[in-house]
Amino acid sequence: MRLLAALAVIVVGASCGDDPAPEIPTTLAPITSTSTTRLATTTLPPPETTLAETTTTSTTLISLAEESMNYLEVLLAVEVNIGKLVADVQALNENWDNRSESGVSYGETDAGMEAAAQRAQELRDAFEGIQPSSQGNIPLEHQTAAAAVVLMADTAAEMLDGLRSTDTGQSRRSALVGFLTAYEIFGEAVTRVAEIIGDEAIAALESSRTANTVPTIREGTTTTTEPATTTTAAPATDTDPENPGNTKNCSDFATQAEAQEWFDTYFPLYGDVALMDTNNNGIACELLP
């Protein structure tokens, strides 16, 4: 009874007071009853978080496009550096294969290929730190480009080893083919990345390749085997030495003069049977002292 009397006093006091009616709060008090919760749900306007979520989604899309373009710019910078390396490697191999005309020495070629192998390794190391954009299939294309850069570094080292070997150039030329193939794979991956991003990226790609001359694989560099000699051997007589066959390597001789003497003994009769004259200029084992 005392509780009811107290409530009556409160109600009468609230209705008879002179104070103006309180303003409706702009925020709702915490809802505790199930029935009130249902009413609030049906009468309140959509929450403001919907607009915030929409704004966040738009911002994410814009950031992704910018991220993709930034990634493409990095790829294009790498492609320029790789292109310069490819041009140098092709020149080194061409000059060495035609050294009787170019006049290049073994020391110059060895130093050049060693520097090229070092540059290829540095590009490989730098590429490992590049993070691709997450747009579309760009991460997959990035993996392809990364594998191509690794292959270029490996084959550049193999070219140097081939130059220093005692074979007739097959291993060096085979490594060159792998090197140029990896270069093509990298370029194709960059093209696909631009296509995924869109027109702006394609325009940037074309502009970069126009401003920076992209080397092309020159005709003849894909040959992996040594061309067969066309020398016709003279028929041997009873007094001529027997055909020794491919039983000698340049490493079997201490000096170039010794190799040349052996070469001159058999070449007029049987041709370059030991493959000691790799560029067909009549000089055997030019790398020997």
mmCIF file of C-alpha atoms in Angstrom:
data_model
loop_
_atom_site.group_PDB
_atom_site.id
_atom_site.type_symbol
_atom_site.label_atom_id
_atom_site.label_comp_id
_atom_site.label_asym_id
_atom_site.label_seq_id
_atom_site.Cartn_x
_atom_site.Cartn_y
_atom_site.Cartn_z
ATOM 1 C CA MET A 1 0.000 0.000 0.000
ATOM 2 C CA ARG A 2 2.825 2.390 0.797
ATOM 3 C CA LEU A 3 4.387 1.659 -2.585
ATOM 4 C CA LEU A 4 1.124 2.468 -4.426
ATOM 5 C CA ALA A 5 0.755 5.728 -2.502
ATOM 6 C CA ALA A 6 4.256 6.753 -3.415
ATOM 7 C CA LEU A 7 3.652 6.061 -7.067
ATOM 8 C CA ALA A 8 0.455 8.128 -6.995
ATOM 9 C CA VAL A 9 2.310 11.083 -5.540
ATOM 10 C CA ILE A 10 4.939 10.858 -8.292
ATOM 11 C CA VAL A 11 2.343 10.731 -11.066
ATOM 12 C CA VAL A 12 0.366 13.694 -9.682
ATOM 13 C CA GLY A 13 3.538 15.714 -9.208
ATOM 14 C CA ALA A 14 4.673 15.073 -12.765
ATOM 15 C CA SER A 15 1.357 16.124 -14.284
ATOM 16 C CA CYS A 16 0.851 19.236 -12.206
ATOM 17 C CA GLY A 17 4.331 20.689 -12.356
ATOM 18 C CA ASP A 18 5.208 23.910 -14.218
ATOM 19 C CA ASP A 19 8.311 22.540 -15.938
ATOM 20 C CA PRO A 20 7.990 22.104 -19.751
ATOM 21 C CA ALA A 21 7.728 18.589 -21.165
ATOM 22 C CA PRO A 22 11.133 16.938 -21.634
ATOM 23 C CA GLU A 23 12.495 16.675 -25.157
ATOM 24 C CA ILE A 24 12.517 13.281 -26.831
ATOM 25 C CA PRO A 25 16.023 11.894 -26.624
ATOM 26 C CA THR A 26 17.823 11.368 -29.908
ATOM 27 C CA THR A 27 19.238 8.096 -28.671
ATOM 28 C CA LEU A 28 17.308 5.184 -27.354
ATOM 29 C CA ALA A 29 17.877 3.749 -23.920
ATOM 30 C CA PRO A 30 18.916 0.126 -23.774
ATOM 31 C CA ILE A 31 16.004 -2.125 -24.569
ATOM 32 C CA THR A 32 15.311 -4.866 -22.069
ATOM 33 C CA SER A 33 11.920 -6.337 -22.842
ATOM 34 C CA THR A 34 11.193 -8.640 -25.767
ATOM 35 C CA SER A 35 8.023 -6.761 -26.777
ATOM 36 C CA THR A 36 9.804 -3.406 -26.802
ATOM 37 C CA THR A 37 12.588 -4.864 -28.898
ATOM 38 C CA ARG A 38 10.144 -5.968 -31.563
ATOM 39 C CA LEU A 39 8.485 -2.535 -31.652
ATOM 40 C CA ALA A 40 11.766 -0.712 -31.945
ATOM 41 C CA THR A 41 12.801 -2.977 -34.761
ATOM 42 C CA THR A 42 9.701 -2.198 -36.806
ATOM 43 C CA THR A 43 9.608 1.540 -36.222
ATOM 44 C CA LEU A 44 13.223 2.708 -36.203
ATOM 45 C CA PRO A 45 14.864 3.794 -39.495
ATOM 46 C CA PRO A 46 17.693 1.693 -40.937
ATOM 47 C CA PRO A 47 20.846 1.944 -38.811
ATOM 48 C CA GLU A 48 23.544 4.326 -39.903
ATOM 49 C CA THR A 49 26.059 1.453 -40.126
ATOM 50 C CA THR A 50 24.573 0.517 -43.504
ATOM 51 C CA LEU A 51 25.922 3.730 -45.047
ATOM 52 C CA ALA A 52 29.247 3.254 -43.319
ATOM 53 C CA GLU A 53 29.548 -0.251 -44.699
ATOM 54 C CA THR A 54 28.766 1.023 -48.185
ATOM 55 C CA THR A 55 31.417 3.726 -47.855
ATOM 56 C CA THR A 56 33.950 1.172 -46.641
ATOM 57 C CA THR A 57 33.227 -1.100 -49.614
ATOM 58 C CA SER A 58 33.720 1.751 -52.095
ATOM 59 C CA THR A 59 36.953 2.762 -50.422
ATOM 60 C CA THR A 60 38.201 -0.826 -50.621
ATOM 61 C CA LEU A 61 37.507 -1.007 -54.342
ATOM 62 C CA ILE A 62 39.344 2.237 -55.011
ATOM 63 C CA SER A 63 42.307 1.117 -52.909
ATOM 64 C CA LEU A 64 42.477 -2.200 -54.755
ATOM 65 C CA ALA A 65 42.623 -0.429 -58.119
ATOM 66 C CA GLU A 66 45.384 1.852 -56.883
ATOM 67 C CA GLU A 67 47.206 -1.114 -55.387
ATOM 68 C CA SER A 68 47.061 -2.960 -58.698
ATOM 69 C CA MET A 69 48.402 0.023 -60.662
ATOM 70 C CA ASN A 70 51.217 0.492 -58.177
ATOM 71 C CA TYR A 71 52.102 -3.184 -58.529
ATOM 72 C CA LEU A 72 52.101 -2.894 -62.324
ATOM 73 C CA GLU A 73 54.483 0.072 -62.139
ATOM 74 C CA VAL A 74 56.893 -2.085 -60.146
ATOM 75 C CA LEU A 75 56.620 -4.883 -62.714
ATOM 76 C CA LEU A 76 57.304 -2.471 -65.554
ATOM 77 C CA ALA A 77 60.420 -1.174 -63.809
ATOM 78 C CA VAL A 78 61.635 -4.752 -63.385
ATOM 79 C CA GLU A 79 60.859 -5.481 -67.038
ATOM 80 C CA VAL A 80 63.020 -2.544 -68.130
ATOM 81 C CA ASN A 81 65.974 -3.831 -66.093
ATOM 82 C CA ILE A 82 65.478 -7.362 -67.370
ATOM 83 C CA GLY A 83 65.296 -6.080 -70.943
ATOM 84 C CA LYS A 84 68.666 -4.365 -70.573
ATOM 85 C CA LEU A 85 70.144 -7.568 -69.182
ATOM 86 C CA VAL A 86 68.739 -9.628 -72.058
ATOM 87 C CA ALA A 87 70.204 -7.243 -74.632
ATOM 88 C CA ASP A 88 73.624 -7.459 -72.985
ATOM 89 C CA VAL A 89 73.523 -11.256 -72.743
ATOM 90 C CA GLN A 90 72.580 -11.615 -76.415
ATOM 91 C CA ALA A 91 75.402 -9.289 -77.422
ATOM 92 C CA LEU A 92 77.914 -11.207 -75.308
ATOM 93 C CA ASN A 93 76.958 -14.517 -76.896
ATOM 94 C CA GLU A 94 76.855 -13.159 -80.448
ATOM 95 C CA ASN A 95 80.236 -11.471 -80.119
ATOM 96 C CA TRP A 96 81.764 -14.633 -78.702
ATOM 97 C CA ASP A 97 80.270 -16.886 -81.355
ATOM 98 C CA ASN A 98 81.638 -14.497 -84.001
ATOM 99 C CA ARG A 99 84.855 -13.606 -82.201
ATOM 100 C CA SER A 100 86.929 -13.968 -85.363
ATOM 101 C CA GLU A 101 85.042 -10.927 -86.662
ATOM 102 C CA SER A 102 84.216 -9.078 -83.441
ATOM 103 C CA GLY A 103 87.716 -9.482 -82.030
ATOM 104 C CA VAL A 104 86.376 -10.015 -78.519
ATOM 105 C CA SER A 105 88.679 -11.896 -76.161
ATOM 106 C CA TYR A 106 87.829 -14.714 -73.829
ATOM 107 C CA GLY A 107 88.692 -12.547 -70.819
ATOM 108 C CA GLU A 108 86.258 -9.841 -71.907
ATOM 109 C CA THR A 109 83.499 -12.359 -72.529
ATOM 110 C CA ASP A 110 84.077 -14.145 -69.244
ATOM 111 C CA ALA A 111 83.969 -10.887 -67.291
ATOM 112 C CA GLY A 112 80.834 -9.778 -69.111
ATOM 113 C CA MET A 113 78.986 -13.036 -68.485
ATOM 114 C CA GLU A 114 80.035 -13.083 -64.852
ATOM 115 C CA ALA A 115 78.616 -9.567 -64.425
ATOM 116 C CA ALA A 116 75.419 -10.616 -66.221
ATOM 117 C CA ALA A 117 75.000 -13.608 -63.929
ATOM 118 C CA GLN A 118 75.438 -11.332 -60.912
ATOM 119 C CA ARG A 119 72.827 -8.877 -62.225
ATOM 120 C CA ALA A 120 70.387 -11.725 -62.826
ATOM 121 C CA GLN A 121 70.864 -12.932 -59.247
ATOM 122 C CA GLU A 122 70.304 -9.416 -57.888
ATOM 123 C CA LEU A 123 67.070 -9.127 -59.875
ATOM 124 C CA ARG A 124 65.971 -12.466 -58.463
ATOM 125 C CA ASP A 125 66.689 -11.356 -54.894
ATOM 126 C CA ALA A 126 64.877 -8.044 -55.368
ATOM 127 C CA PHE A 127 61.831 -9.687 -56.914
ATOM 128 C CA GLU A 128 61.351 -11.872 -53.856
ATOM 129 C CA GLY A 129 60.433 -8.746 -51.871
ATOM 130 C CA ILE A 130 57.672 -7.618 -54.241
ATOM 131 C CA GLN A 131 54.113 -8.136 -52.996
ATOM 132 C CA PRO A 132 51.485 -8.618 -55.718
ATOM 133 C CA SER A 133 48.052 -7.029 -55.803
ATOM 134 C CA SER A 134 45.190 -9.283 -54.743
ATOM 135 C CA GLN A 135 43.006 -8.362 -57.718
ATOM 136 C CA GLY A 136 41.723 -11.255 -59.821
ATOM 137 C CA ASN A 137 44.395 -13.730 -60.923
ATOM 138 C CA ILE A 138 47.263 -11.307 -60.340
ATOM 139 C CA PRO A 139 48.758 -13.432 -57.510
ATOM 140 C CA LEU A 140 48.915 -16.394 -59.903
ATOM 141 C CA GLU A 141 50.560 -14.308 -62.635
ATOM 142 C CA HIS A 142 53.015 -13.008 -60.054
ATOM 143 C CA GLN A 143 54.053 -16.572 -59.298
ATOM 144 C CA THR A 144 54.660 -17.142 -63.011
ATOM 145 C CA ALA A 145 56.752 -13.977 -63.269
ATOM 146 C CA ALA A 146 58.721 -14.917 -60.152
ATOM 147 C CA ALA A 147 59.470 -18.386 -61.537
ATOM 148 C CA ALA A 148 60.694 -16.788 -64.773
ATOM 149 C CA VAL A 149 63.057 -14.478 -62.867
ATOM 150 C CA VAL A 150 64.442 -17.467 -60.961
ATOM 151 C CA LEU A 151 64.981 -19.358 -64.228
ATOM 152 C CA MET A 152 66.802 -16.370 -65.732
ATOM 153 C CA ALA A 153 69.185 -16.259 -62.771
ATOM 154 C CA ASP A 154 69.835 -19.996 -62.973
ATOM 155 C CA THR A 155 70.432 -20.050 -66.729
ATOM 156 C CA ALA A 156 72.661 -16.966 -66.598
ATOM 157 C CA ALA A 157 74.895 -18.864 -64.178
ATOM 158 C CA GLU A 158 74.772 -21.912 -66.465
ATOM 159 C CA MET A 159 75.867 -19.764 -69.431
ATOM 160 C CA LEU A 160 78.933 -18.678 -67.515
ATOM 161 C CA ASP A 161 79.709 -22.286 -66.596
ATOM 162 C CA GLY A 162 79.244 -23.281 -70.230
ATOM 163 C CA LEU A 163 81.672 -20.617 -71.393
ATOM 164 C CA ARG A 164 84.248 -21.915 -68.936
ATOM 165 C CA SER A 165 83.710 -25.557 -69.869
ATOM 166 C CA THR A 166 85.691 -27.505 -72.440
ATOM 167 C CA ASP A 167 82.739 -28.391 -74.644
ATOM 168 C CA THR A 168 82.144 -26.793 -78.021
ATOM 169 C CA GLY A 169 79.535 -24.305 -76.823
ATOM 170 C CA GLN A 170 76.501 -26.565 -76.565
ATOM 171 C CA SER A 171 75.921 -26.038 -72.850
ATOM 172 C CA ARG A 172 76.300 -22.263 -73.137
ATOM 173 C CA ARG A 173 73.882 -22.060 -76.048
ATOM 174 C CA SER A 174 71.413 -24.362 -74.328
ATOM 175 C CA ALA A 175 71.489 -22.116 -71.260
ATOM 176 C CA LEU A 176 70.945 -19.088 -73.499
ATOM 177 C CA VAL A 177 67.794 -20.677 -74.904
ATOM 178 C CA GLY A 178 66.464 -21.225 -71.369
ATOM 179 C CA PHE A 179 67.375 -17.657 -70.432
ATOM 180 C CA LEU A 180 65.504 -16.154 -73.392
ATOM 181 C CA THR A 181 62.530 -18.453 -72.867
ATOM 182 C CA ALA A 182 62.259 -17.270 -69.259
ATOM 183 C CA TYR A 183 62.380 -13.678 -70.496
ATOM 184 C CA GLU A 184 59.432 -14.322 -72.804
ATOM 185 C CA ILE A 185 57.468 -15.972 -69.989
ATOM 186 C CA PHE A 186 58.042 -12.953 -67.760
ATOM 187 C CA GLY A 187 56.843 -10.554 -70.448
ATOM 188 C CA GLU A 188 53.715 -12.595 -71.067
ATOM 189 C CA ALA A 189 52.899 -12.593 -67.340
ATOM 190 C CA VAL A 190 53.251 -8.800 -67.205
ATOM 191 C CA THR A 191 50.917 -8.472 -70.194
ATOM 192 C CA ARG A 192 48.277 -10.613 -68.494
ATOM 193 C CA VAL A 193 48.538 -8.548 -65.306
ATOM 194 C CA ALA A 194 47.833 -5.390 -67.306
ATOM 195 C CA GLU A 195 44.851 -7.044 -68.968
ATOM 196 C CA ILE A 196 43.436 -8.048 -65.579
ATOM 197 C CA ILE A 197 43.692 -4.482 -64.256
ATOM 198 C CA GLY A 198 42.109 -2.858 -67.300
ATOM 199 C CA ASP A 199 42.531 -0.202 -69.973
ATOM 200 C CA GLU A 200 44.618 2.185 -67.875
ATOM 201 C CA ALA A 201 47.112 -0.554 -67.123
ATOM 202 C CA ILE A 202 47.283 -1.681 -70.761
ATOM 203 C CA ALA A 203 48.020 1.900 -71.823
ATOM 204 C CA ALA A 204 50.775 2.148 -69.195
ATOM 205 C CA LEU A 205 52.273 -1.126 -70.407
ATOM 206 C CA GLU A 206 52.312 -0.029 -74.042
ATOM 207 C CA SER A 207 53.816 3.323 -73.097
ATOM 208 C CA SER A 208 56.591 1.671 -71.087
ATOM 209 C CA ARG A 209 57.476 -0.766 -73.853
ATOM 210 C CA THR A 210 57.514 2.019 -76.417
ATOM 211 C CA ALA A 211 59.721 4.297 -74.321
ATOM 212 C CA ASN A 212 62.075 1.472 -73.366
ATOM 213 C CA THR A 213 63.111 -0.653 -76.303
ATOM 214 C CA VAL A 214 62.242 -4.227 -75.416
ATOM 215 C CA PRO A 215 64.758 -6.645 -76.906
ATOM 216 C CA THR A 216 63.428 -9.439 -79.050
ATOM 217 C CA ILE A 217 64.890 -12.903 -79.359
ATOM 218 C CA ARG A 218 67.125 -12.751 -82.372
ATOM 219 C CA GLU A 219 66.941 -15.357 -85.067
ATOM 220 C CA GLY A 220 69.351 -18.203 -84.509
ATOM 221 C CA THR A 221 69.618 -17.905 -80.718
ATOM 222 C CA THR A 222 67.213 -20.783 -80.176
ATOM 223 C CA THR A 223 69.549 -23.316 -81.764
ATOM 224 C CA THR A 224 70.556 -25.796 -79.100
ATOM 225 C CA THR A 225 72.888 -27.980 -81.121
ATOM 226 C CA GLU A 226 76.070 -27.229 -82.949
ATOM 227 C CA PRO A 227 75.618 -27.125 -86.728
ATOM 228 C CA ALA A 228 77.147 -30.094 -88.467
ATOM 229 C CA THR A 229 80.436 -29.470 -90.211
ATOM 230 C CA THR A 230 80.306 -29.391 -93.982
ATOM 231 C CA THR A 231 83.993 -30.072 -94.427
ATOM 232 C CA THR A 232 84.634 -32.928 -96.829
ATOM 233 C CA ALA A 233 87.496 -35.091 -95.628
ATOM 234 C CA ALA A 234 90.055 -36.303 -98.110
ATOM 235 C CA PRO A 235 90.317 -40.041 -98.528
ATOM 236 C CA ALA A 236 93.030 -41.589 -96.411
ATOM 237 C CA THR A 237 95.902 -43.535 -97.903
ATOM 238 C CA ASP A 238 98.026 -46.271 -96.446
ATOM 239 C CA THR A 239 100.540 -43.682 -95.209
ATOM 240 C CA ASP A 240 97.975 -41.416 -93.555
ATOM 241 C CA PRO A 241 97.188 -41.695 -89.848
ATOM 242 C CA GLU A 242 93.961 -43.388 -88.904
ATOM 243 C CA ASN A 243 90.929 -41.341 -88.062
ATOM 244 C CA PRO A 244 91.208 -40.650 -84.306
ATOM 245 C CA GLY A 245 87.528 -39.817 -83.989
ATOM 246 C CA ASN A 246 86.248 -37.616 -81.180
ATOM 247 C CA THR A 247 88.877 -38.781 -78.711
ATOM 248 C CA LYS A 248 90.386 -35.454 -77.693
ATOM 249 C CA ASN A 249 89.242 -32.377 -75.792
ATOM 250 C CA CYS A 250 90.964 -29.037 -75.492
ATOM 251 C CA SER A 251 91.725 -29.895 -71.873
ATOM 252 C CA ASP A 252 94.001 -32.678 -73.119
ATOM 253 C CA PHE A 253 96.516 -30.092 -74.364
ATOM 254 C CA ALA A 254 98.720 -27.760 -72.333
ATOM 255 C CA THR A 255 98.896 -25.013 -74.965
ATOM 256 C CA GLN A 256 96.988 -23.848 -77.990
ATOM 257 C CA ALA A 257 99.992 -24.668 -80.161
ATOM 258 C CA GLU A 258 99.844 -28.329 -79.145
ATOM 259 C CA ALA A 259 96.133 -28.479 -79.885
ATOM 260 C CA GLN A 260 96.677 -26.752 -83.212
ATOM 261 C CA GLU A 261 99.338 -29.286 -84.204
ATOM 262 C CA TRP A 262 96.976 -32.173 -83.475
ATOM 263 C CA PHE A 263 94.156 -30.375 -85.285
ATOM 264 C CA ASP A 264 96.292 -29.684 -88.381
ATOM 265 C CA THR A 265 97.328 -33.334 -88.538
ATOM 266 C CA TYR A 266 93.821 -34.714 -88.796
ATOM 267 C CA PHE A 267 91.646 -31.885 -90.085
ATOM 268 C CA PRO A 268 92.794 -32.098 -93.762
ATOM 269 C CA LEU A 269 91.951 -35.793 -93.779
ATOM 270 C CA TYR A 270 88.921 -36.190 -91.533
ATOM 271 C CA GLY A 271 87.686 -32.737 -90.681
ATOM 272 C CA ASP A 272 87.140 -31.416 -87.170
ATOM 273 C CA VAL A 273 86.352 -34.845 -85.760
ATOM 274 C CA ALA A 274 87.147 -33.769 -82.166
ATOM 275 C CA LEU A 275 85.140 -30.519 -82.423
ATOM 276 C CA MET A 276 88.088 -28.360 -81.414
ATOM 277 C CA ASP A 277 87.253 -25.460 -83.730
ATOM 278 C CA THR A 278 83.851 -24.246 -82.503
ATOM 279 C CA ASN A 279 83.505 -21.290 -84.863
ATOM 280 C CA ASN A 280 85.075 -22.886 -87.936
ATOM 281 C CA ASN A 281 87.871 -20.323 -88.270
ATOM 282 C CA GLY A 282 90.697 -22.877 -88.469
ATOM 283 C CA ILE A 283 92.006 -22.139 -84.992
ATOM 284 C CA ALA A 284 91.732 -24.963 -82.486
ATOM 285 C CA CYS A 285 91.113 -24.461 -78.767
ATOM 286 C CA GLU A 286 91.458 -20.687 -78.826
ATOM 287 C CA LEU A 287 91.049 -20.426 -75.059
ATOM 288 C CA LEU A 288 94.277 -22.278 -74.325
ATOM 289 C CA PRO A 289 97.389 -20.221 -73.555
#
